[in-house]
Amino acid sequence: MNKPCAQHAHPHRLVQQSLTELTDKLRARDRKITAPRQAVLDVLRRHAHPLTNREIHAALGKADCDLATIYRNMHTLESMGLVKRYDFGDGTARFELVQGEGDPHHHHLVCRHCHTIIEVEDCFPTELEQRLAARHGFTEVSHQLEFFGVCPRCRRDGAASVP
Amino acid sequence: MNKPCAQHAHPHRLVQQSLTELTDKLRARDRKITAPRQAVLDVLRRHAHPLTNREIHAALGKADCDLATIYRNMHTLESMGLVKRYDFGDGTARFELVQGEGDPHHHHLVCRHCHTIIEVEDCFPTELEQRLAARHGFTEVSHQLEFFGVCPRCRRDGAASVP
DNA sequence: TTCCATTTGCAAATGGATTGCAGCACCGGG
DNA sequence: CCCGGTGCTGCAATCCATTTGCAAATGGAA
């Protein structure tokens, strides 16, 4: 709670939940098991990094479904705690599957040029968060933290990666 | 650099720069001193918290100018380092005047209901930032951190403040 | 005062996200 | 196994922050 957490924890977040498990979670919450929903969960399941709704939509092959449906489902899944929303400050939300109950939230290190994403297991702010809550009488406190920079590759290639 | 910084630092960020000083900064960077620009700076100068472009626009009284002009100027001022952009995750950017050279960036604690903003002087992540940069070979690293919660007043009033 | 690059106002265009609505599908009860 | 109600979906329209094209207006150096 006060420590820098795992130093060199999982370099990649691996798929840990089967589609069946995820489906069960839907069922447990009285949500209908629909094709679009399963397709979305399956896409998220096989990606280690946050995806935008558009990326999810593109990743759906033949299971294609309406973008609006994806937007709606992401809200649903988020409120159910199955996915977590991240904001990289570029105006589009990104979603990642939550790995079970005690999955501690994490942060990201994003390349400003090629948008490569590195998962960051460390998390300091929680401590600060407690202090702030106490000092200002706030409740239900949470925080959002992301890191930005230029990755080794983009630095080498010059800033010509993404205009 | 490794410490939690000031514990009970300035509860409010005060106006520290005169309009003249700000204007001089524009001049120093070969920017034209125009009415809209001065008006915007003056509005920011007299507000202790981040403002959205729309709020700035509304705050301009007779000095009214086009919203697009404000958007363009905020980009300019940001690239000049005169203002800093903040993202509270609600889809609209907010800007705050940077208090001179060594003004250490800071963060905010925002009420999810009434959107009250509390300036947070503490800043931990810089340390983590260094570690991340080193570990992954990233350069020009920066971070963005904001806290969210429910303020004492909104908790009392029930979640009826903002729909 | 003159000239030109920078700015501005206005209107149209973008792009992510949301919503109204009618039709379809999941799934518990019969 | 079939039926009906509630929840979902597709589609199109809409919202809203932000951006952009363009011609006219304006700083400010010569």
GROMACS .gro file of C-alpha atoms (C1' of nucleotides) in nm:
model
  386
    1MET     CA    1   0.000   0.000   0.000
    2ASN     CA    2   0.297   0.218   0.052
    3LYS     CA    3   0.547   0.045  -0.163
    4PRO     CA    4   0.644   0.101  -0.523
    5CYS     CA    5   0.486  -0.232  -0.607
    6ALA     CA    6   0.644  -0.485  -0.835
    7GLN     CA    7   0.955  -0.356  -1.001
    8HIS     CA    8   0.979  -0.579  -1.300
    9ALA     CA    9   0.638  -0.731  -1.306
   10HIS     CA   10   0.486  -0.889  -1.616
   11PRO     CA   11   0.624  -0.712  -1.918
   12HIS     CA   12   0.309  -0.810  -2.096
   13ARG     CA   13  -0.034  -0.866  -1.962
   14LEU     CA   14  -0.134  -1.209  -2.071
   15VAL     CA   15  -0.469  -1.350  -2.154
   16GLN     CA   16  -0.584  -1.504  -1.832
   17GLN     CA   17  -0.953  -1.534  -1.870
   18SER     CA   18  -1.127  -1.766  -2.109
   19LEU     CA   19  -1.416  -1.645  -2.312
   20THR     CA   20  -1.633  -1.879  -2.110
   21GLU     CA   21  -1.528  -1.717  -1.786
   22LEU     CA   22  -1.609  -1.376  -1.923
   23THR     CA   23  -1.940  -1.499  -2.051
   24ASP     CA   24  -2.019  -1.635  -1.707
   25LYS     CA   25  -1.958  -1.294  -1.560
   26LEU     CA   26  -2.216  -1.152  -1.795
   27ARG     CA   27  -2.461  -1.419  -1.697
   28ALA     CA   28  -2.393  -1.361  -1.327
   29ARG     CA   29  -2.494  -1.000  -1.372
   30ASP     CA   30  -2.809  -1.077  -1.562
   31ARG     CA   31  -2.673  -0.953  -1.889
   32LYS     CA   32  -2.765  -1.119  -2.212
   33ILE     CA   33  -2.500  -1.314  -2.390
   34THR     CA   34  -2.511  -1.169  -2.738
   35ALA     CA   35  -2.287  -1.219  -3.035
   36PRO     CA   36  -2.153  -0.861  -3.041
   37ARG     CA   37  -2.076  -0.878  -2.672
   38GLN     CA   38  -1.886  -1.201  -2.696
   39ALA     CA   39  -1.701  -1.081  -3.000
   40VAL     CA   40  -1.590  -0.765  -2.822
   41LEU     CA   41  -1.479  -0.954  -2.514
   42ASP     CA   42  -1.289  -1.198  -2.729
   43VAL     CA   43  -1.104  -0.920  -2.905
   44LEU     CA   44  -1.010  -0.758  -2.575
   45ARG     CA   45  -0.911  -1.095  -2.438
   46ARG     CA   46  -0.648  -1.142  -2.703
   47HIS     CA   47  -0.493  -0.796  -2.681
   48ALA     CA   48  -0.245  -0.696  -2.416
   49HIS     CA   49  -0.297  -0.323  -2.453
   50PRO     CA   50  -0.585  -0.079  -2.437
   51LEU     CA   51  -0.789  -0.057  -2.757
   52THR     CA   52  -1.006   0.220  -2.892
   53ASN     CA   53  -1.361   0.144  -2.993
   54ARG     CA   54  -1.259   0.186  -3.352
   55GLU     CA   55  -0.973  -0.060  -3.313
   56ILE     CA   56  -1.204  -0.310  -3.153
   57HIS     CA   57  -1.447  -0.259  -3.437
   58ALA     CA   58  -1.173  -0.317  -3.692
   59ALA     CA   59  -1.049  -0.624  -3.508
   60LEU     CA   60  -1.389  -0.787  -3.530
   61GLY     CA   61  -1.366  -0.992  -3.844
   62LYS     CA   62  -1.681  -1.147  -3.974
   63ALA     CA   63  -1.836  -1.090  -3.633
   64ASP     CA   64  -1.868  -0.732  -3.748
   65CYS     CA   65  -2.117  -0.523  -3.558
   66ASP     CA   66  -2.219  -0.161  -3.541
   67LEU     CA   67  -1.981   0.092  -3.388
   68ALA     CA   68  -2.262   0.236  -3.179
   69THR     CA   69  -2.318  -0.108  -3.034
   70ILE     CA   70  -1.955  -0.124  -2.932
   71TYR     CA   71  -1.979   0.216  -2.767
   72ARG     CA   72  -2.285   0.102  -2.578
   73ASN     CA   73  -2.128  -0.224  -2.477
   74MET     CA   74  -1.813  -0.061  -2.350
   75HIS     CA   75  -2.027   0.149  -2.118
   76THR     CA   76  -2.204  -0.160  -1.999
   77LEU     CA   77  -1.888  -0.360  -1.951
   78GLU     CA   78  -1.722  -0.070  -1.775
   79SER     CA   79  -2.006  -0.028  -1.529
   80MET     CA   80  -1.993  -0.400  -1.468
   81GLY     CA   81  -1.625  -0.373  -1.390
   82LEU     CA   82  -1.524  -0.608  -1.668
   83VAL     CA   83  -1.320  -0.349  -1.853
   84LYS     CA   84  -1.135  -0.037  -1.750
   85ARG     CA   85  -1.133   0.285  -1.946
   86TYR     CA   86  -0.807   0.470  -2.005
   87ASP     CA   87  -0.751   0.819  -2.134
   88PHE     CA   88  -0.431   0.892  -2.321
   89GLY     CA   89  -0.528   1.248  -2.381
   90ASP     CA   90  -0.579   1.217  -2.754
   91GLY     CA   91  -0.952   1.247  -2.737
   92THR     CA   92  -1.040   0.881  -2.777
   93ALA     CA   93  -1.109   0.638  -2.497
   94ARG     CA   94  -0.926   0.307  -2.475
   95PHE     CA   95  -1.037  -0.009  -2.299
   96GLU     CA   96  -0.862  -0.301  -2.141
   97LEU     CA   97  -1.000  -0.614  -1.984
   98VAL     CA   98  -0.984  -0.620  -1.605
   99GLN     CA   99  -0.802  -0.935  -1.493
  100GLY     CA  100  -1.034  -1.067  -1.228
  101GLU     CA  101  -1.125  -0.935  -0.886
  102GLY     CA  102  -0.814  -0.802  -0.726
  103ASP     CA  103  -0.656  -0.683  -1.047
  104PRO     CA  104  -0.468  -0.376  -0.930
  105HIS     CA  105  -0.509  -0.094  -1.174
  106HIS     CA  106  -0.199   0.001  -1.363
  107HIS     CA  107  -0.075   0.275  -1.586
  108HIS     CA  108   0.092   0.316  -1.925
  109LEU     CA  109   0.391   0.468  -2.091
  110VAL     CA  110   0.293   0.587  -2.436
  111CYS     CA  111   0.519   0.696  -2.720
  112ARG     CA  112   0.412   1.035  -2.846
  113HIS     CA  113   0.515   0.942  -3.199
  114CYS     CA  114   0.428   0.583  -3.279
  115HIS     CA  115   0.183   0.541  -2.992
  116THR     CA  116   0.351   0.225  -2.873
  117ILE     CA  117   0.210   0.137  -2.533
  118ILE     CA  118   0.406  -0.009  -2.244
  119GLU     CA  119   0.221  -0.137  -1.942
  120VAL     CA  120   0.345   0.011  -1.616
  121GLU     CA  121   0.282  -0.199  -1.311
  122ASP     CA  122   0.415   0.052  -1.063
  123CYS     CA  123   0.168   0.272  -0.884
  124PHE     CA  124   0.258   0.539  -0.638
  125PRO     CA  125  -0.041   0.772  -0.633
  126THR     CA  126  -0.260   0.551  -0.418
  127GLU     CA  127  -0.074   0.672  -0.112
  128LEU     CA  128  -0.109   1.031  -0.217
  129GLU     CA  129  -0.471   0.961  -0.291
  130GLN     CA  130  -0.539   0.857   0.068
  131ARG     CA  131  -0.369   1.164   0.200
  132LEU     CA  132  -0.567   1.390  -0.030
  133ALA     CA  133  -0.897   1.229   0.057
  134ALA     CA  134  -0.827   1.275   0.426
  135ARG     CA  135  -0.710   1.631   0.390
  136HIS     CA  136  -1.002   1.752   0.180
  137GLY     CA  137  -1.280   1.527   0.296
  138PHE     CA  138  -1.330   1.369  -0.043
  139THR     CA  139  -1.464   1.017  -0.075
  140GLU     CA  140  -1.463   0.763  -0.353
  141VAL     CA  141  -1.127   0.893  -0.462
  142SER     CA  142  -0.950   0.756  -0.765
  143HIS     CA  143  -0.680   0.878  -0.993
  144GLN     CA  144  -0.574   0.854  -1.348
  145LEU     CA  145  -0.208   0.859  -1.445
  146GLU     CA  146  -0.032   0.805  -1.774
  147PHE     CA  147   0.322   0.867  -1.889
  148PHE     CA  148   0.426   0.999  -2.227
  149GLY     CA  149   0.759   1.011  -2.401
  150VAL     CA  150   0.951   0.920  -2.713
  151CYS     CA  151   1.047   0.557  -2.751
  152PRO     CA  152   1.398   0.445  -2.852
  153ARG     CA  153   1.293   0.357  -3.203
  154CYS     CA  154   1.123   0.685  -3.279
  155ARG     CA  155   1.416   0.878  -3.141
  156ARG     CA  156   1.646   0.690  -3.377
  157ASP     CA  157   1.423   0.736  -3.676
  158GLY     CA  158   1.393   1.104  -3.607
  159ALA     CA  159   1.058   1.258  -3.530
  160ALA     CA  160   0.925   1.141  -3.862
  161SER     CA  161   0.710   0.860  -3.734
  162VAL     CA  162   0.380   1.029  -3.687
  163PRO     CA  163   0.309   1.381  -3.804
  164MET     CA  164   1.310   1.529  -0.625
  165ASN     CA  165   1.234   1.231  -0.418
  166LYS     CA  166   1.018   1.386  -0.156
  167PRO     CA  167   0.644   1.433  -0.142
  168CYS     CA  168   0.703   1.803  -0.188
  169ALA     CA  169   0.517   2.067   0.005
  170GLN     CA  170   0.252   1.923   0.226
  171HIS     CA  171   0.027   2.217   0.275
  172ALA     CA  172   0.139   2.445   0.003
  173HIS     CA  173  -0.070   2.732  -0.134
  174PRO     CA  174  -0.432   2.635  -0.107
  175HIS     CA  175  -0.496   2.869  -0.396
  176ARG     CA  176  -0.277   2.969  -0.682
  177LEU     CA  177  -0.260   3.342  -0.678
  178VAL     CA  178  -0.221   3.587  -0.959
  179GLN     CA  179   0.148   3.649  -0.971
  180GLN     CA  180   0.208   3.786  -1.313
  181SER     CA  181   0.089   4.122  -1.435
  182LEU     CA  182  -0.066   4.153  -1.776
  183THR     CA  183   0.237   4.354  -1.874
  184GLU     CA  184   0.471   4.075  -1.780
  185LEU     CA  185   0.270   3.831  -1.986
  186THR     CA  186   0.261   4.068  -2.278
  187ASP     CA  187   0.636   4.099  -2.258
  188LYS     CA  188   0.666   3.725  -2.288
  189LEU     CA  189   0.472   3.740  -2.610
  190ARG     CA  190   0.696   4.013  -2.741
  191ALA     CA  191   1.006   3.819  -2.640
  192ARG     CA  192   0.890   3.531  -2.856
  193ASP     CA  193   0.808   3.741  -3.156
  194ARG     CA  194   0.438   3.705  -3.115
  195LYS     CA  195   0.203   3.983  -3.198
  196ILE     CA  196   0.032   4.155  -2.913
  197THR     CA  197  -0.330   4.145  -3.019
  198ALA     CA  198  -0.646   4.233  -2.834
  199PRO     CA  199  -0.782   3.876  -2.823
  200ARG     CA  200  -0.451   3.749  -2.694
  201GLN     CA  201  -0.430   4.000  -2.415
  202ALA     CA  202  -0.790   3.945  -2.323
  203VAL     CA  203  -0.737   3.571  -2.294
  204LEU     CA  204  -0.425   3.611  -2.085
  205ASP     CA  205  -0.603   3.855  -1.860
  206VAL     CA  206  -0.887   3.612  -1.800
  207LEU     CA  207  -0.645   3.332  -1.716
  208ARG     CA  208  -0.448   3.567  -1.497
  209ARG     CA  209  -0.746   3.627  -1.272
  210HIS     CA  210  -0.854   3.266  -1.233
  211ALA     CA  211  -0.695   3.023  -0.991
  212HIS     CA  212  -0.818   2.710  -1.164
  213PRO     CA  213  -0.802   2.560  -1.511
  214LEU     CA  214  -1.059   2.699  -1.754
  215THR     CA  215  -1.211   2.548  -2.066
  216ASN     CA  216  -1.200   2.743  -2.389
  217ARG     CA  217  -1.571   2.797  -2.357
  218GLU     CA  218  -1.532   2.933  -2.007
  219ILE     CA  219  -1.262   3.168  -2.121
  220HIS     CA  220  -1.482   3.278  -2.405
  221ALA     CA  221  -1.768   3.344  -2.166
  222ALA     CA  222  -1.541   3.530  -1.927
  223LEU     CA  223  -1.438   3.774  -2.196
  224GLY     CA  224  -1.681   4.055  -2.152
  225LYS     CA  225  -1.685   4.322  -2.417
  226ALA     CA  226  -1.345   4.199  -2.531
  227ASP     CA  227  -1.543   3.920  -2.693
  228CYS     CA  228  -1.363   3.735  -2.967
  229ASP     CA  229  -1.424   3.427  -3.176
  230LEU     CA  230  -1.409   3.085  -3.012
  231ALA     CA  231  -1.187   2.957  -3.291
  232THR     CA  232  -0.945   3.235  -3.213
  233ILE     CA  233  -0.931   3.123  -2.853
  234TYR     CA  234  -0.866   2.765  -2.960
  235ARG     CA  235  -0.586   2.882  -3.186
  236ASN     CA  236  -0.439   3.103  -2.920
  237MET     CA  237  -0.440   2.834  -2.660
  238HIS     CA  238  -0.232   2.621  -2.892
  239THR     CA  239   0.007   2.906  -2.943
  240LEU     CA  240   0.031   2.991  -2.576
  241GLU     CA  241   0.076   2.626  -2.488
  242SER     CA  242   0.361   2.579  -2.732
  243MET     CA  243   0.518   2.894  -2.591
  244GLY     CA  244   0.498   2.747  -2.246
  245LEU     CA  245   0.278   3.027  -2.116
  246VAL     CA  246  -0.012   2.800  -2.033
  247LYS     CA  247  -0.045   2.435  -1.946
  248ARG     CA  248  -0.318   2.208  -2.073
  249TYR     CA  249  -0.498   1.975  -1.833
  250ASP     CA  250  -0.725   1.687  -1.910
  251PHE     CA  251  -0.993   1.599  -1.658
  252GLY     CA  252  -1.124   1.321  -1.871
  253ASP     CA  253  -1.452   1.486  -1.961
  254GLY     CA  254  -1.359   1.550  -2.317
  255THR     CA  255  -1.276   1.918  -2.289
  256ALA     CA  256  -0.933   2.065  -2.239
  257ARG     CA  257  -0.865   2.312  -1.960
  258PHE     CA  258  -0.587   2.567  -1.937
  259GLU     CA  259  -0.401   2.733  -1.659
  260LEU     CA  260  -0.136   3.001  -1.667
  261VAL     CA  261   0.215   2.876  -1.596
  262GLN     CA  262   0.364   3.077  -1.311
  263GLY     CA  263   0.700   3.171  -1.448
  264GLU     CA  264   1.004   2.961  -1.529
  265GLY     CA  265   1.048   2.709  -1.255
  266ASP     CA  266   0.678   2.665  -1.190
  267PRO     CA  267   0.662   2.299  -1.098
  268HIS     CA  268   0.367   2.134  -1.261
  269HIS     CA  269   0.093   2.029  -1.026
  270HIS     CA  270  -0.219   1.820  -1.028
  271HIS     CA  271  -0.584   1.849  -0.932
  272LEU     CA  272  -0.849   1.685  -0.722
  273VAL     CA  273  -1.180   1.716  -0.900
  274CYS     CA  274  -1.527   1.650  -0.762
  275ARG     CA  275  -1.711   1.411  -0.988
  276HIS     CA  276  -2.040   1.582  -0.910
  277CYS     CA  277  -1.999   1.957  -0.885
  278HIS     CA  278  -1.662   1.971  -1.064
  279THR     CA  279  -1.505   2.173  -0.788
  280ILE     CA  280  -1.131   2.180  -0.844
  281ILE     CA  281  -0.867   2.165  -0.575
  282GLU     CA  282  -0.506   2.231  -0.667
  283VAL     CA  283  -0.271   1.956  -0.554
  284GLU     CA  284   0.087   2.063  -0.504
  285ASP     CA  285   0.218   1.717  -0.426
  286CYS     CA  286   0.384   1.526  -0.705
  287PHE     CA  287   0.522   1.180  -0.675
  288PRO     CA  288   0.537   1.048  -1.029
  289THR     CA  289   0.848   1.236  -1.131
  290GLU     CA  290   1.058   0.977  -0.955
  291LEU     CA  291   0.871   0.693  -1.118
  292GLU     CA  292   0.904   0.880  -1.445
  293GLN     CA  293   1.283   0.872  -1.425
  294ARG     CA  294   1.283   0.505  -1.350
  295LEU     CA  295   1.053   0.431  -1.640
  296ALA     CA  296   1.252   0.637  -1.882
  297ALA     CA  297   1.568   0.455  -1.782
  298ARG     CA  298   1.413   0.114  -1.796
  299HIS     CA  299   1.250   0.150  -2.134
  300GLY     CA  300   1.483   0.392  -2.304
  301PHE     CA  301   1.221   0.659  -2.345
  302THR     CA  302   1.318   1.024  -2.362
  303GLU     CA  303   1.125   1.346  -2.315
  304VAL     CA  304   0.911   1.172  -2.057
  305SER     CA  305   0.624   1.349  -1.890
  306HIS     CA  306   0.315   1.241  -1.708
  307GLN     CA  307  -0.035   1.351  -1.649
  308LEU     CA  308  -0.211   1.281  -1.322
  309GLU     CA  309  -0.545   1.389  -1.185
  310PHE     CA  310  -0.749   1.276  -0.889
  311PHE     CA  311  -1.125   1.239  -0.882
  312GLY     CA  312  -1.368   1.194  -0.597
  313VAL     CA  313  -1.678   1.327  -0.430
  314CYS     CA  314  -1.640   1.643  -0.227
  315PRO     CA  315  -1.784   1.680   0.125
  316ARG     CA  316  -2.065   1.903   0.008
  317CYS     CA  317  -2.185   1.677  -0.269
  318ARG     CA  318  -2.175   1.378  -0.039
  319ARG     CA  319  -2.399   1.563   0.207
  320ASP     CA  320  -2.641   1.680  -0.058
  321GLY     CA  321  -2.665   1.334  -0.200
  322ALA     CA  322  -2.560   1.266  -0.555
  323ALA     CA  323  -2.808   1.522  -0.679
  324SER     CA  324  -2.561   1.794  -0.767
  325VAL     CA  325  -2.490   1.726  -1.128
  326PRO     CA  326  -2.685   1.475  -1.332
  327DT     C1'  327   0.314   5.554  -4.396
  328DT     C1'  328   0.372   5.124  -4.647
  329DC     C1'  329   0.412   4.641  -4.684
  330DC     C1'  330   0.374   4.169  -4.550
  331DA     C1'  331   0.345   3.797  -4.242
  332DT     C1'  332   0.058   3.697  -3.872
  333DT     C1'  333  -0.412   3.694  -3.684
  334DT     C1'  334  -0.887   3.708  -3.676
  335DG     C1'  335  -1.387   3.622  -3.779
  336DC     C1'  336  -1.699   3.338  -3.996
  337DA     C1'  337  -1.870   2.932  -4.164
  338DA     C1'  338  -1.810   2.479  -4.288
  339DA     C1'  339  -1.596   2.046  -4.191
  340DT     C1'  340  -1.412   1.675  -3.868
  341DG     C1'  341  -1.440   1.318  -3.561
  342DG     C1'  342  -1.553   1.087  -3.128
  343DA     C1'  343  -1.947   0.983  -2.881
  344DT     C1'  344  -2.455   0.965  -2.793
  345DT     C1'  345  -2.936   0.889  -2.892
  346DG     C1'  346  -3.418   0.789  -3.099
  347DC     C1'  347  -3.647   0.437  -3.294
  348DA     C1'  348  -3.809   0.023  -3.497
  349DG     C1'  349  -3.706  -0.449  -3.546
  350DC     C1'  350  -3.457  -0.870  -3.357
  351DA     C1'  351  -3.290  -1.199  -3.027
  352DC     C1'  352  -3.193  -1.396  -2.571
  353DC     C1'  353  -3.386  -1.674  -2.226
  354DG     C1'  354  -3.705  -1.789  -1.834
  355DG     C1'  355  -4.175  -1.958  -1.794
  356DG     C1'  356  -4.524  -2.246  -1.963
  357DC     C1'  357  -4.028  -2.687  -2.765
  358DC     C1'  358  -4.274  -2.259  -2.810
  359DC     C1'  359  -4.393  -1.766  -2.650
  360DG     C1'  360  -4.351  -1.313  -2.482
  361DG     C1'  361  -4.125  -0.942  -2.255
  362DT     C1'  362  -3.710  -0.707  -2.187
  363DG     C1'  363  -3.291  -0.611  -2.339
  364DC     C1'  364  -3.000  -0.549  -2.765
  365DT     C1'  365  -2.888  -0.419  -3.216
  366DG     C1'  366  -2.848  -0.165  -3.659
  367DC     C1'  367  -2.906   0.261  -3.873
  368DA     C1'  368  -2.936   0.729  -3.915
  369DA     C1'  369  -2.951   1.157  -3.712
  370DT     C1'  370  -2.746   1.454  -3.370
  371DC     C1'  371  -2.435   1.655  -3.029
  372DC     C1'  372  -2.033   1.889  -2.914
  373DA     C1'  373  -1.535   1.996  -2.884
  374DT     C1'  374  -1.203   2.110  -3.197
  375DT     C1'  375  -1.008   2.214  -3.648
  376DT     C1'  376  -0.967   2.433  -4.090
  377DG     C1'  377  -1.021   2.722  -4.538
  378DC     C1'  378  -1.035   3.172  -4.674
  379DA     C1'  379  -1.072   3.653  -4.723
  380DA     C1'  380  -1.038   4.062  -4.458
  381DA     C1'  381  -0.813   4.306  -4.072
  382DT     C1'  382  -0.408   4.428  -3.820
  383DG     C1'  383   0.052   4.440  -3.583
  384DG     C1'  384   0.484   4.637  -3.625
  385DA     C1'  385   0.935   4.667  -3.876
  386DA     C1'  386   1.133   4.925  -4.259
   0.00000   0.00000   0.00000
